[in-house]
């Protein structure tokens, strides 16, 4: 008999108290969303002697003598560690490692469903940068790649950089690069739809956290005309004295137009708005943007510009929500990226591999390109294979593939 599903919020212990309505979210999560499953049978003593002792000793000895064989005779080359410290979980903020686990499990099942990649959630009980780095380095022999997830800025930048320096497997902070890759894909198609190139565009990014900084750098690497980043205090410009090291760096790379002041001021005449911050952008600021502008308002659940408002002025509108067209969803990127990187045993994920992923995502749209279709659906089964193939080819071209 199936176990009874109980809504935890109704377990007050008060006899006779009215029960709260059944919540399907709790029902789905009871017992977790994933499990480990064997790929070989253990039905009798012969199976046991091969899968475990004494047969396993032969494989262990071979790997000890030739360490690279670990990729052929264990799951290492097919599995990713999904690592968090629980400090920047979705829109919930710093909720801690235990509370982050439902999200990390969700990430793991998306890896499997969309990319055929096994993933293991790892929530760490520390927020210290060096402790996180040391822990992941010690865990790395078990994994073919590391997906950093929901770690707050600015620590996330340093953690990723240090891990990339110390490990010879792909390390990828999805909140940064996954968002940037899918944004670039949508932006390329939006520009194509309106007869422009990336180099013709000036973009304004609202948010100078992990996603905002990564998007700005990535768009510059891809050849955008100009981009400026705004935080809560306005445009991140070199004349400000309150900048962190990360923001000082981004100020030196961006804003060729020399803009200063508020986000609203920067939007006047801009071709692109990219929102990764929350808050609300006044309608008048959206109205001041250039003709045939693009509004990518990606905050969840409430976009910085409501789509109904954005459609009054913009040629293309995208959000982070699944109930509107043009959803900027990281699931379009990370499963295929890791699948491609693992396929060729890449030592890292390069800028070229990320740009190849963005181009592959954009290419899937093909002849369906329209104002309400500049990015494919997360459920389009063509996406992950296209991304994996493009990433694998780019890894070989850039000399980071080992197979």
Short mmCIF file of C-alpha atoms in Angstrom, two decimals:
data_model
loop_
_atom_site.label_atom_id
_atom_site.label_comp_id
_atom_site.label_asym_id
_atom_site.label_seq_id
_atom_site.Cartn_x
_atom_site.Cartn_y
_atom_site.Cartn_z
CA UNK A 1 0.00 0.00 0.00
CA UNK A 2 1.29 3.46 -0.83
CA UNK A 3 2.28 5.64 2.13
CA UNK A 4 -0.15 8.38 2.99
CA UNK A 5 0.87 11.82 1.71
CA UNK A 6 0.68 14.38 4.50
CA UNK A 7 1.08 18.11 4.04
CA UNK A 8 3.76 19.06 6.62
CA UNK A 9 2.10 22.39 7.16
CA UNK A 10 -1.03 20.68 8.47
CA UNK A 11 0.77 18.59 11.11
CA UNK A 12 0.13 20.98 13.96
CA UNK A 13 -0.62 18.31 16.52
CA UNK A 14 -3.86 20.04 17.48
CA UNK A 15 -6.68 17.53 17.64
CA UNK A 16 -9.68 18.58 15.64
CA UNK A 17 -7.86 21.39 13.84
CA UNK A 18 -8.95 21.83 10.20
CA UNK A 19 -6.54 20.38 7.65
CA UNK A 20 -4.94 22.66 5.08
CA UNK A 21 -5.58 21.92 1.40
CA UNK A 22 -3.51 19.17 -0.16
CA UNK A 23 -0.31 20.62 -1.67
CA UNK A 24 1.05 18.72 -4.71
CA UNK A 25 4.51 20.23 -4.24
CA UNK A 26 4.92 18.46 -0.90
CA UNK A 27 3.46 15.27 -2.35
CA UNK A 28 5.98 15.24 -5.17
CA UNK A 29 8.94 15.91 -2.89
CA UNK A 30 8.16 13.34 -0.19
CA UNK A 31 11.13 11.00 0.01
CA UNK A 32 13.13 13.13 -2.42
CA UNK A 33 13.10 13.33 -6.21
CA UNK A 34 15.95 10.98 -7.11
CA UNK A 35 17.68 7.71 -6.22
CA UNK A 36 20.80 5.70 -7.12
CA UNK A 37 20.17 2.81 -9.50
CA UNK A 38 22.52 -0.01 -10.42
CA UNK A 39 23.44 -0.52 -14.07
CA UNK A 40 24.49 -4.14 -13.65
CA UNK A 41 22.61 -7.08 -12.05
CA UNK A 42 23.64 -8.76 -8.80
CA UNK A 43 21.47 -11.90 -8.92
CA UNK A 44 23.81 -14.64 -7.72
CA UNK A 45 27.29 -15.35 -6.39
CA UNK A 46 28.85 -15.08 -9.86
CA UNK A 47 27.42 -11.59 -10.37
CA UNK A 48 28.54 -10.65 -6.88
CA UNK A 49 32.07 -11.87 -7.46
CA UNK A 50 32.34 -9.71 -10.59
CA UNK A 51 30.64 -6.57 -9.31
CA UNK A 52 32.41 -6.72 -5.97
CA UNK A 53 35.14 -8.94 -4.58
CA UNK A 54 37.23 -10.61 -5.99
CA UNK A 55 36.58 -9.33 -9.54
CA UNK A 56 36.62 -5.65 -8.64
CA UNK A 57 40.21 -5.94 -7.43
CA UNK A 58 41.42 -6.48 -11.00
CA UNK A 59 39.84 -3.22 -12.08
CA UNK A 60 41.19 -1.35 -9.05
CA UNK A 61 44.71 -2.61 -9.78
CA UNK A 62 44.47 -1.60 -13.43
CA UNK A 63 43.36 1.92 -12.48
CA UNK A 64 46.15 2.20 -9.92
CA UNK A 65 48.63 1.39 -12.66
CA UNK A 66 46.93 3.56 -15.31
CA UNK A 67 44.85 6.29 -13.59
CA UNK A 68 43.19 7.37 -16.86
CA UNK A 69 41.32 4.04 -16.94
CA UNK A 70 39.06 5.42 -14.21
CA UNK A 71 37.09 7.11 -16.99
CA UNK A 72 36.43 3.79 -18.72
CA UNK A 73 35.73 1.54 -15.73
CA UNK A 74 33.81 3.77 -13.30
CA UNK A 75 31.01 6.28 -13.57
CA UNK A 76 33.44 9.23 -13.22
CA UNK A 77 33.22 10.33 -16.84
CA UNK A 78 29.42 10.42 -16.71
CA UNK A 79 28.70 12.16 -13.41
CA UNK A 80 28.68 15.77 -12.21
CA UNK A 81 28.75 17.13 -8.66
CA UNK A 82 26.10 19.81 -8.10
CA UNK A 83 27.64 21.86 -5.30
CA UNK A 84 26.08 24.62 -3.21
CA UNK A 85 26.40 26.28 0.17
CA UNK A 86 22.75 27.37 0.17
CA UNK A 87 23.48 31.10 0.23
CA UNK A 88 21.66 32.24 -2.93
CA UNK A 89 18.91 29.71 -3.59
CA UNK A 90 16.52 30.74 -6.36
CA UNK A 91 14.74 33.86 -5.13
CA UNK A 92 14.88 32.66 -1.52
CA UNK A 93 18.36 33.90 -0.64
CA UNK A 94 20.51 32.44 2.13
CA UNK A 95 18.38 29.55 3.39
CA UNK A 96 21.19 27.14 4.25
CA UNK A 97 22.43 23.81 2.88
CA UNK A 98 19.58 21.58 4.07
CA UNK A 99 16.88 23.83 2.64
CA UNK A 100 18.79 24.00 -0.65
CA UNK A 101 18.62 20.24 -1.24
CA UNK A 102 15.24 20.17 -3.02
CA UNK A 103 16.67 22.60 -5.58
CA UNK A 104 19.90 20.63 -5.97
CA UNK A 105 17.90 17.42 -6.44
CA UNK A 106 15.85 19.23 -9.06
CA UNK A 107 19.01 20.31 -10.84
CA UNK A 108 20.27 16.74 -10.79
CA UNK A 109 17.14 15.30 -12.39
CA UNK A 110 17.27 18.00 -15.08
CA UNK A 111 20.84 16.93 -15.88
CA UNK A 112 19.59 13.38 -16.33
CA UNK A 113 16.37 14.07 -18.20
CA UNK A 114 17.68 16.65 -20.63
CA UNK A 115 21.34 15.67 -21.03
CA UNK A 116 21.60 12.04 -20.00
CA UNK A 117 24.17 13.07 -17.39
CA UNK A 118 24.14 11.67 -13.85
CA UNK A 119 24.49 14.28 -11.12
CA UNK A 120 24.84 14.17 -7.35
CA UNK A 121 23.60 17.00 -5.10
CA UNK A 122 26.21 18.13 -2.57
CA UNK A 123 25.17 20.79 -0.04
CA UNK A 124 28.08 22.02 2.08
CA UNK A 125 27.82 23.20 5.68
CA UNK A 126 30.25 26.07 5.21
CA UNK A 127 30.24 29.45 3.52
CA UNK A 128 33.99 29.97 3.78
CA UNK A 129 35.51 30.32 0.31
CA UNK A 130 38.67 28.33 0.98
CA UNK A 131 36.80 25.59 2.85
CA UNK A 132 34.41 25.17 -0.08
CA UNK A 133 37.30 25.05 -2.55
CA UNK A 134 39.28 22.55 -0.47
CA UNK A 135 36.22 20.34 0.01
CA UNK A 136 35.38 20.22 -3.68
CA UNK A 137 39.00 19.53 -4.60
CA UNK A 138 39.00 16.56 -2.22
CA UNK A 139 35.74 15.26 -3.72
CA UNK A 140 36.85 15.75 -7.32
CA UNK A 141 38.32 12.25 -7.93
CA UNK A 142 34.76 10.91 -7.91
CA UNK A 143 33.40 13.26 -10.57
CA UNK A 144 33.88 14.22 -14.20
CA UNK A 145 32.72 17.80 -13.66
CA UNK A 146 31.53 20.30 -11.06
CA UNK A 147 28.41 22.45 -11.40
CA UNK A 148 28.45 25.25 -8.82
CA UNK A 149 24.97 26.34 -7.91
CA UNK A 150 23.27 29.03 -5.82
CA UNK A 151 26.42 30.43 -4.18
CA UNK A 152 26.17 34.14 -3.42
CA UNK A 153 28.27 36.83 -5.07
CA UNK A 154 31.00 37.92 -4.88
CA UNK A 155 32.31 34.66 -3.32
CA UNK A 156 31.03 32.65 -6.27
CA UNK A 157 33.53 34.32 -8.61
CA UNK A 158 36.53 33.47 -6.44
CA UNK A 159 35.33 29.94 -5.72
CA UNK A 160 34.93 29.17 -9.40
CA UNK A 161 38.29 30.73 -10.31
CA UNK A 162 40.19 28.83 -7.61
CA UNK A 163 38.57 25.53 -8.51
CA UNK A 164 39.34 26.04 -12.18
CA UNK A 165 42.98 26.64 -11.26
CA UNK A 166 43.23 23.54 -9.09
CA UNK A 167 41.18 20.99 -11.02
CA UNK A 168 41.56 19.47 -14.48
CA UNK A 169 37.84 18.83 -14.95
CA UNK A 170 35.12 21.27 -16.04
CA UNK A 171 33.99 23.66 -13.29
CA UNK A 172 30.95 25.71 -14.25
CA UNK A 173 28.92 28.14 -12.15
CA UNK A 174 25.54 27.86 -13.82
CA UNK A 175 24.02 30.98 -12.25
CA UNK A 176 26.69 32.93 -14.11
CA UNK A 177 27.38 31.17 -17.35
CA UNK A 178 24.19 29.23 -18.01
CA UNK A 179 22.16 32.42 -17.81
CA UNK A 180 24.65 34.26 -20.01
CA UNK A 181 24.67 31.53 -22.67
CA UNK A 182 20.88 31.37 -23.03
CA UNK A 183 20.64 35.17 -23.00
CA UNK A 184 23.14 35.42 -25.85
CA UNK A 185 21.25 32.78 -27.83
CA UNK A 186 17.99 34.70 -27.51
CA UNK A 187 19.71 38.00 -28.27
CA UNK A 188 21.32 36.67 -31.45
CA UNK A 189 17.94 35.53 -32.75
CA UNK A 190 16.20 38.75 -31.72
CA UNK A 191 18.82 40.75 -33.60
CA UNK A 192 18.46 38.49 -36.65
CA UNK A 193 14.69 38.88 -36.57
CA UNK A 194 14.98 42.67 -36.67
CA UNK A 195 17.74 42.82 -39.28
CA UNK A 196 20.56 43.71 -36.93
CA UNK A 197 23.75 42.14 -35.60
CA UNK A 198 25.03 41.92 -32.05
CA UNK A 199 27.49 44.69 -32.83
CA UNK A 200 24.61 47.06 -33.58
CA UNK A 201 23.18 46.80 -30.07
CA UNK A 202 23.61 48.76 -26.84
CA UNK A 203 22.39 46.82 -23.82
CA UNK A 204 21.62 47.80 -20.25
CA UNK A 205 21.78 45.12 -17.57
CA UNK A 206 19.92 45.56 -14.30
CA UNK A 207 21.82 43.62 -11.66
CA UNK A 208 25.53 43.40 -10.85
CA UNK A 209 25.50 40.03 -9.14
CA UNK A 210 26.70 36.71 -10.52
CA UNK A 211 24.35 36.64 -13.52
CA UNK A 212 24.64 40.34 -14.41
CA UNK A 213 28.43 40.37 -14.36
CA UNK A 214 28.69 37.12 -16.33
CA UNK A 215 26.19 38.27 -18.96
CA UNK A 216 28.05 41.55 -19.44
CA UNK A 217 31.42 39.82 -19.91
CA UNK A 218 29.95 37.19 -22.19
CA UNK A 219 28.14 39.65 -24.43
CA UNK A 220 31.37 41.63 -24.77
CA UNK A 221 33.25 38.46 -25.71
CA UNK A 222 30.56 37.73 -28.31
CA UNK A 223 30.92 41.19 -29.86
CA UNK A 224 28.04 43.34 -28.61
CA UNK A 225 28.28 47.01 -29.51
CA UNK A 226 28.13 48.31 -25.94
CA UNK A 227 26.76 47.26 -22.57
CA UNK A 228 26.45 48.93 -19.22
CA UNK A 229 25.55 47.39 -15.88
CA UNK A 230 23.46 49.00 -13.18
CA UNK A 231 23.10 48.03 -9.52
CA UNK A 232 20.85 49.48 -6.83
CA UNK A 233 22.85 52.72 -6.83
CA UNK A 234 22.79 53.23 -10.57
CA UNK A 235 25.21 52.68 -13.44
CA UNK A 236 28.38 50.85 -12.46
CA UNK A 237 30.92 53.40 -13.70
CA UNK A 238 34.58 53.96 -12.97
CA UNK A 239 33.94 57.29 -11.23
CA UNK A 240 32.06 55.59 -8.38
CA UNK A 241 34.00 55.10 -5.15
CA UNK A 242 31.77 52.44 -3.62
CA UNK A 243 32.57 49.58 -6.00
CA UNK A 244 33.70 46.11 -5.01
CA UNK A 245 36.66 44.60 -6.86
CA UNK A 246 34.28 42.71 -9.14
CA UNK A 247 32.24 45.80 -9.95
CA UNK A 248 35.40 47.85 -10.48
CA UNK A 249 36.54 45.30 -13.02
CA UNK A 250 33.21 45.31 -14.83
CA UNK A 251 33.18 49.13 -14.85
CA UNK A 252 36.52 49.06 -16.68
CA UNK A 253 35.23 46.63 -19.30
CA UNK A 254 31.81 48.13 -20.03
CA UNK A 255 30.00 51.39 -20.70
CA UNK A 256 31.89 52.79 -23.68
CA UNK A 257 29.18 55.44 -23.88
CA UNK A 258 30.32 56.83 -20.53
CA UNK A 259 26.86 56.77 -18.98
CA UNK A 260 26.29 57.68 -15.34
CA UNK A 261 23.34 58.04 -13.05
CA UNK A 262 20.27 55.83 -12.78
CA UNK A 263 19.18 52.72 -14.64
CA UNK A 264 16.29 54.72 -16.06
CA UNK A 265 18.69 57.29 -17.51
CA UNK A 266 20.81 54.56 -19.10
CA UNK A 267 17.76 52.99 -20.77
CA UNK A 268 17.07 56.10 -22.87
CA UNK A 269 17.84 55.08 -26.45
CA UNK A 270 19.05 51.59 -25.43
CA UNK A 271 18.38 48.65 -27.72
CA UNK A 272 18.27 45.97 -25.05
CA UNK A 273 17.16 45.69 -21.43
CA UNK A 274 18.33 42.61 -19.52
CA UNK A 275 16.91 42.22 -16.04
CA UNK A 276 18.50 39.85 -13.51
CA UNK A 277 17.85 41.83 -10.35
CA UNK A 278 14.20 42.00 -9.44
CA UNK A 279 12.50 45.30 -8.69
CA UNK A 280 10.36 47.20 -11.15
CA UNK A 281 11.42 49.35 -14.09
CA UNK A 282 9.06 52.30 -14.67
CA UNK A 283 7.04 52.16 -17.86
CA UNK A 284 8.35 55.58 -18.89
CA UNK A 285 11.91 54.20 -18.92
CA UNK A 286 10.86 51.31 -21.16
CA UNK A 287 9.11 53.76 -23.46
CA UNK A 288 12.36 55.75 -23.78
CA UNK A 289 14.24 52.82 -25.33
CA UNK A 290 15.14 52.68 -29.03
CA UNK A 291 12.73 51.57 -31.74
CA UNK A 292 12.44 47.76 -32.02
CA UNK A 293 14.03 47.29 -28.60
CA UNK A 294 14.32 43.97 -26.77
CA UNK A 295 13.16 43.54 -23.18
CA UNK A 296 14.51 40.46 -21.39
CA UNK A 297 13.01 40.79 -17.91
CA UNK A 298 14.11 37.58 -16.20
CA UNK A 299 13.35 38.02 -12.50
CA UNK A 300 11.07 35.34 -11.04
CA UNK A 301 8.26 35.25 -10.23
CA UNK A 302 7.82 38.95 -11.00
CA UNK A 303 9.66 40.25 -14.08
CA UNK A 304 11.23 43.70 -13.80
CA UNK A 305 8.94 44.76 -16.66
CA UNK A 306 5.60 43.03 -16.96
CA UNK A 307 5.22 41.47 -20.42
CA UNK A 308 2.01 43.42 -21.07
CA UNK A 309 3.93 46.65 -20.54
CA UNK A 310 7.00 45.49 -22.46
CA UNK A 311 4.94 44.53 -25.51
CA UNK A 312 3.74 48.11 -25.87
CA UNK A 313 7.25 49.23 -26.78
CA UNK A 314 9.50 46.26 -27.55
CA UNK A 315 9.86 44.13 -30.67
CA UNK A 316 10.89 41.08 -28.63
CA UNK A 317 10.01 40.27 -25.03
CA UNK A 318 11.49 37.45 -22.96
CA UNK A 319 11.16 36.45 -19.32
CA UNK A 320 12.35 33.76 -16.95
CA UNK A 321 8.85 32.36 -16.59
CA UNK A 322 7.46 29.25 -18.24
CA UNK A 323 3.99 30.71 -18.75
CA UNK A 324 5.14 33.35 -21.25
CA UNK A 325 6.84 32.91 -24.64
CA UNK A 326 10.63 33.17 -24.90
CA UNK A 327 11.60 31.72 -21.54
CA UNK A 328 15.29 32.30 -20.75
CA UNK A 329 15.86 28.98 -18.99
CA UNK A 330 19.28 27.61 -18.03
CA UNK A 331 18.08 24.07 -18.71
CA UNK A 332 18.64 24.88 -22.38
CA UNK A 333 22.37 25.10 -21.65
CA UNK A 334 23.86 23.16 -18.77
CA UNK A 335 22.78 19.57 -19.62
CA UNK A 336 24.17 19.76 -23.14
CA UNK A 337 27.28 21.65 -22.09
CA UNK A 338 28.28 19.02 -19.57
CA UNK A 339 27.27 16.18 -21.89
CA UNK A 340 29.58 17.56 -24.57
CA UNK A 341 32.42 18.31 -22.16
CA UNK A 342 32.25 14.85 -20.58
CA UNK A 343 32.03 13.18 -23.98
CA UNK A 344 35.50 14.47 -24.90
CA UNK A 345 36.85 14.50 -21.32
CA UNK A 346 37.43 18.25 -21.51
CA UNK A 347 39.78 19.67 -18.91
CA UNK A 348 37.73 22.86 -18.63
CA UNK A 349 34.93 24.84 -20.26
CA UNK A 350 36.30 27.67 -22.39
CA UNK A 351 34.72 30.87 -23.69
CA UNK A 352 34.69 29.29 -27.14
CA UNK A 353 32.74 26.30 -25.83
CA UNK A 354 30.20 28.62 -24.21
CA UNK A 355 29.76 30.67 -27.37
CA UNK A 356 29.38 27.45 -29.36
CA UNK A 357 26.62 26.41 -26.94
CA UNK A 358 24.81 29.72 -27.39
CA UNK A 359 25.03 29.47 -31.17
CA UNK A 360 23.72 25.90 -31.08
CA UNK A 361 20.74 26.91 -28.94
CA UNK A 362 19.95 29.82 -31.26
CA UNK A 363 20.29 27.56 -34.30
CA UNK A 364 17.64 25.12 -33.09
CA UNK A 365 14.96 27.79 -33.61
CA UNK A 366 15.65 27.83 -37.36
CA UNK A 367 12.70 28.71 -39.57
CA UNK A 368 10.39 29.04 -36.56
CA UNK A 369 12.04 32.36 -35.70
CA UNK A 370 9.40 34.92 -34.71
CA UNK A 371 8.87 37.61 -32.09
CA UNK A 372 7.41 35.01 -29.75
CA UNK A 373 10.02 32.37 -30.63
CA UNK A 374 13.61 33.60 -30.40
CA UNK A 375 14.59 30.74 -28.10
CA UNK A 376 13.55 27.06 -28.20
CA UNK A 377 11.38 25.41 -25.60
CA UNK A 378 13.19 23.64 -22.75
CA UNK A 379 11.33 20.52 -23.89
CA UNK A 380 12.64 20.66 -27.45
CA UNK A 381 14.52 17.37 -27.69
CA UNK A 382 16.90 18.78 -30.31
CA UNK A 383 18.53 21.23 -27.92
CA UNK A 384 20.77 19.13 -25.68
CA UNK A 385 22.23 16.99 -28.52
CA UNK A 386 22.92 20.12 -30.58
CA UNK A 387 24.62 21.82 -27.64
CA UNK A 388 26.62 18.72 -26.73
CA UNK A 389 27.91 18.32 -30.30
CA UNK A 390 28.85 21.99 -30.58
CA UNK A 391 30.60 22.01 -27.21
CA UNK A 392 32.52 18.82 -27.98
CA UNK A 393 33.67 20.22 -31.33
CA UNK A 394 34.74 23.50 -29.74
CA UNK A 395 36.66 21.64 -27.02
CA UNK A 396 38.60 19.74 -29.67
CA UNK A 397 39.26 22.92 -31.64
CA UNK A 398 40.55 24.72 -28.54
CA UNK A 399 42.77 21.87 -27.44
CA UNK A 400 41.06 21.05 -24.13
CA UNK A 401 39.61 17.68 -25.24
CA UNK A 402 41.37 14.53 -24.09
CA UNK A 403 39.33 12.05 -26.12
#
